[in-house]
Amino acid sequence: MTPARKKRLYLVLLMVLGIGTAVALAVTAFDENLMFYYTPSEIVAGEAPVDHPFRLGGLVTAGSVKRQSEGLTVQFDVTDNDKLVTVEYTGILPDLFREGQGIISRGRLRPDGVFVADEVLAKHDENYMPPEVAESLKTAHSGADNPGGVTP
């Protein structure tokens, strides 16, 4: 192999290595920022990843909101009229947050099955329901096995 070909080969290998590194970094960043939506039924069925960020949506179960005596930590249950998931959130809840209301929260599922929310979003008018929550409520079972006693 001539010295000119060796130089070209090293240049091509360096370019392939650089492009490969850039693609690997982009895929890693995309995977970290990719956030899926799960319903309480899917979480209880074990379809949601543990300790990986995702969004949870549903209705706040009536009588489930419990505030700690000190601090800003709040626990409440979210239902899709089929299953319940306990959500723990530390911070100030939105003004429109209340029992029986549709919410979407972003956070991680702990191994004990409690969803630790980083952010809680509540609907902002009487007629609006987040599309993911409305879809999950349509597909979920309702009626006799309604654990939250909440109607959409």
mmCIF file of C-alpha atoms in Angstrom:
data_model
loop_
_atom_site.group_PDB
_atom_site.id
_atom_site.type_symbol
_atom_site.label_atom_id
_atom_site.label_comp_id
_atom_site.label_asym_id
_atom_site.label_seq_id
_atom_site.Cartn_x
_atom_site.Cartn_y
_atom_site.Cartn_z
ATOM 1 C CA MET A 1 0.000 0.000 0.000
ATOM 2 C CA THR A 2 1.380 3.331 -1.011
ATOM 3 C CA PRO A 3 1.752 6.121 1.570
ATOM 4 C CA ALA A 4 -0.943 8.174 -0.208
ATOM 5 C CA ARG A 5 -3.437 5.283 0.062
ATOM 6 C CA LYS A 6 -2.573 4.763 3.732
ATOM 7 C CA LYS A 7 -3.218 8.436 4.379
ATOM 8 C CA ARG A 8 -6.601 8.220 2.581
ATOM 9 C CA LEU A 9 -7.512 5.043 4.482
ATOM 10 C CA TYR A 10 -6.770 6.710 7.837
ATOM 11 C CA LEU A 11 -8.817 9.736 6.790
ATOM 12 C CA VAL A 12 -11.793 7.556 5.812
ATOM 13 C CA LEU A 13 -11.537 5.564 9.067
ATOM 14 C CA LEU A 14 -11.415 8.799 11.058
ATOM 15 C CA MET A 15 -14.506 10.106 9.246
ATOM 16 C CA VAL A 16 -16.401 6.833 9.852
ATOM 17 C CA LEU A 17 -15.448 6.938 13.534
ATOM 18 C CA GLY A 18 -16.598 10.577 13.838
ATOM 19 C CA ILE A 19 -19.913 9.952 12.095
ATOM 20 C CA GLY A 20 -20.497 6.819 14.181
ATOM 21 C CA THR A 21 -19.840 8.727 17.397
ATOM 22 C CA ALA A 22 -22.214 11.522 16.350
ATOM 23 C CA VAL A 23 -24.979 9.025 15.504
ATOM 24 C CA ALA A 24 -24.481 7.186 18.810
ATOM 25 C CA LEU A 25 -24.734 10.451 20.767
ATOM 26 C CA ALA A 26 -27.862 11.500 18.855
ATOM 27 C CA VAL A 27 -29.582 8.144 19.434
ATOM 28 C CA THR A 28 -28.701 8.231 23.141
ATOM 29 C CA ALA A 29 -30.069 11.774 23.514
ATOM 30 C CA PHE A 30 -33.226 10.841 21.613
ATOM 31 C CA ASP A 31 -33.778 7.784 23.826
ATOM 32 C CA GLU A 32 -33.362 9.837 27.015
ATOM 33 C CA ASN A 33 -35.855 12.465 25.846
ATOM 34 C CA LEU A 34 -38.398 10.021 24.454
ATOM 35 C CA MET A 35 -41.343 9.931 26.843
ATOM 36 C CA PHE A 36 -44.177 7.439 26.486
ATOM 37 C CA TYR A 37 -47.685 7.669 27.883
ATOM 38 C CA TYR A 38 -49.146 4.881 30.032
ATOM 39 C CA THR A 39 -52.546 4.379 31.614
ATOM 40 C CA PRO A 40 -52.990 3.014 35.139
ATOM 41 C CA SER A 41 -54.125 -0.339 33.659
ATOM 42 C CA GLU A 42 -50.924 -0.618 31.633
ATOM 43 C CA ILE A 43 -48.809 0.247 34.674
ATOM 44 C CA VAL A 44 -50.543 -2.332 36.873
ATOM 45 C CA ALA A 45 -50.109 -4.902 34.065
ATOM 46 C CA GLY A 46 -46.348 -4.265 34.213
ATOM 47 C CA GLU A 47 -46.039 -2.686 30.772
ATOM 48 C CA ALA A 48 -44.472 0.536 32.087
ATOM 49 C CA PRO A 49 -40.724 0.703 32.679
ATOM 50 C CA VAL A 50 -39.457 0.995 36.239
ATOM 51 C CA ASP A 51 -37.193 3.979 36.977
ATOM 52 C CA HIS A 52 -37.508 5.439 33.473
ATOM 53 C CA PRO A 53 -39.405 8.676 32.815
ATOM 54 C CA PHE A 54 -42.851 8.472 31.241
ATOM 55 C CA ARG A 55 -46.252 10.162 31.451
ATOM 56 C CA LEU A 56 -49.235 8.845 33.384
ATOM 57 C CA GLY A 57 -52.769 10.043 32.791
ATOM 58 C CA GLY A 58 -56.158 9.467 34.336
ATOM 59 C CA LEU A 59 -58.660 10.801 36.820
ATOM 60 C CA VAL A 60 -57.813 11.688 40.419
ATOM 61 C CA THR A 61 -59.764 9.251 42.588
ATOM 62 C CA ALA A 62 -62.274 10.790 44.994
ATOM 63 C CA GLY A 63 -61.050 10.806 48.609
ATOM 64 C CA SER A 64 -57.517 9.741 47.754
ATOM 65 C CA VAL A 65 -55.646 13.054 48.124
ATOM 66 C CA LYS A 66 -53.443 12.926 51.220
ATOM 67 C CA ARG A 67 -51.141 15.780 52.173
ATOM 68 C CA GLN A 68 -48.291 15.359 54.637
ATOM 69 C CA SER A 69 -48.528 17.482 57.752
ATOM 70 C CA GLU A 70 -45.196 19.087 56.914
ATOM 71 C CA GLY A 71 -43.775 19.828 53.506
ATOM 72 C CA LEU A 72 -45.359 19.877 50.095
ATOM 73 C CA THR A 73 -45.586 16.137 49.460
ATOM 74 C CA VAL A 74 -49.008 14.953 48.279
ATOM 75 C CA GLN A 75 -50.154 11.406 47.534
ATOM 76 C CA PHE A 76 -53.207 10.619 45.448
ATOM 77 C CA ASP A 77 -54.568 7.806 43.318
ATOM 78 C CA VAL A 78 -55.090 8.050 39.568
ATOM 79 C CA THR A 79 -57.554 5.757 37.825
ATOM 80 C CA ASP A 80 -58.691 4.981 34.307
ATOM 81 C CA ASN A 81 -61.908 3.513 35.779
ATOM 82 C CA ASP A 82 -60.241 0.102 35.771
ATOM 83 C CA LYS A 83 -57.037 0.192 37.843
ATOM 84 C CA LEU A 84 -55.460 2.537 40.376
ATOM 85 C CA VAL A 85 -51.919 3.871 40.599
ATOM 86 C CA THR A 86 -50.673 5.846 43.574
ATOM 87 C CA VAL A 87 -48.885 9.067 42.647
ATOM 88 C CA GLU A 88 -46.536 10.944 44.944
ATOM 89 C CA TYR A 89 -45.716 14.543 44.140
ATOM 90 C CA THR A 90 -43.644 17.101 46.001
ATOM 91 C CA GLY A 91 -44.381 20.662 45.025
ATOM 92 C CA ILE A 92 -47.212 23.020 44.385
ATOM 93 C CA LEU A 93 -50.127 21.440 42.550
ATOM 94 C CA PRO A 94 -51.891 23.357 39.766
ATOM 95 C CA ASP A 95 -54.786 25.550 40.865
ATOM 96 C CA LEU A 96 -57.279 23.427 38.953
ATOM 97 C CA PHE A 97 -56.131 20.168 40.548
ATOM 98 C CA ARG A 98 -58.980 18.432 42.402
ATOM 99 C CA GLU A 99 -60.553 15.029 42.906
ATOM 100 C CA GLY A 100 -62.368 13.595 39.908
ATOM 101 C CA GLN A 101 -60.357 15.684 37.476
ATOM 102 C CA GLY A 102 -58.278 14.468 34.550
ATOM 103 C CA ILE A 103 -54.551 14.949 34.926
ATOM 104 C CA ILE A 104 -51.330 14.036 33.211
ATOM 105 C CA SER A 105 -48.204 13.679 35.284
ATOM 106 C CA ARG A 106 -44.617 13.152 34.243
ATOM 107 C CA GLY A 107 -42.274 11.106 36.410
ATOM 108 C CA ARG A 108 -40.866 7.672 37.195
ATOM 109 C CA LEU A 109 -42.293 4.457 38.586
ATOM 110 C CA ARG A 110 -40.599 3.146 41.717
ATOM 111 C CA PRO A 111 -40.129 -0.598 42.182
ATOM 112 C CA ASP A 112 -42.861 -0.558 44.871
ATOM 113 C CA GLY A 113 -45.417 0.587 42.262
ATOM 114 C CA VAL A 114 -45.688 4.226 43.364
ATOM 115 C CA PHE A 115 -45.374 6.765 40.574
ATOM 116 C CA VAL A 116 -43.174 9.675 41.667
ATOM 117 C CA ALA A 117 -44.238 12.685 39.638
ATOM 118 C CA ASP A 118 -41.931 15.529 38.658
ATOM 119 C CA GLU A 119 -44.790 17.523 37.121
ATOM 120 C CA VAL A 120 -48.587 17.394 37.365
ATOM 121 C CA LEU A 121 -50.775 19.019 34.728
ATOM 122 C CA ALA A 122 -54.517 19.521 35.204
ATOM 123 C CA LYS A 123 -57.142 20.286 32.614
ATOM 124 C CA HIS A 124 -57.895 23.948 32.160
ATOM 125 C CA ASP A 125 -61.594 24.114 31.355
ATOM 126 C CA GLU A 126 -64.813 22.168 31.773
ATOM 127 C CA ASN A 127 -64.809 20.603 28.320
ATOM 128 C CA TYR A 128 -61.139 19.855 27.817
ATOM 129 C CA MET A 129 -59.722 16.413 28.510
ATOM 130 C CA PRO A 130 -56.174 15.479 27.475
ATOM 131 C CA PRO A 131 -56.516 13.265 24.382
ATOM 132 C CA GLU A 132 -54.499 10.435 25.925
ATOM 133 C CA VAL A 133 -56.705 10.438 29.042
ATOM 134 C CA ALA A 134 -59.915 10.541 27.009
ATOM 135 C CA GLU A 135 -58.730 7.623 24.875
ATOM 136 C CA SER A 136 -57.703 5.560 27.893
ATOM 137 C CA LEU A 137 -61.031 6.221 29.615
ATOM 138 C CA LYS A 138 -62.902 5.104 26.500
ATOM 139 C CA THR A 139 -61.016 1.833 26.330
ATOM 140 C CA ALA A 140 -60.972 1.092 30.052
ATOM 141 C CA HIS A 141 -63.617 -0.948 31.706
ATOM 142 C CA SER A 142 -66.282 0.967 33.581
ATOM 143 C CA GLY A 143 -69.221 0.090 35.731
ATOM 144 C CA ALA A 144 -69.085 -2.543 38.473
ATOM 145 C CA ASP A 145 -65.294 -2.775 38.687
ATOM 146 C CA ASN A 146 -64.844 0.990 39.021
ATOM 147 C CA PRO A 147 -62.331 1.173 41.897
ATOM 148 C CA GLY A 148 -62.188 4.923 42.083
ATOM 149 C CA GLY A 149 -65.871 5.621 41.946
ATOM 150 C CA VAL A 150 -65.126 8.364 39.446
ATOM 151 C CA THR A 151 -67.069 8.935 36.294
ATOM 152 C CA PRO A 152 -65.474 10.802 33.405
#
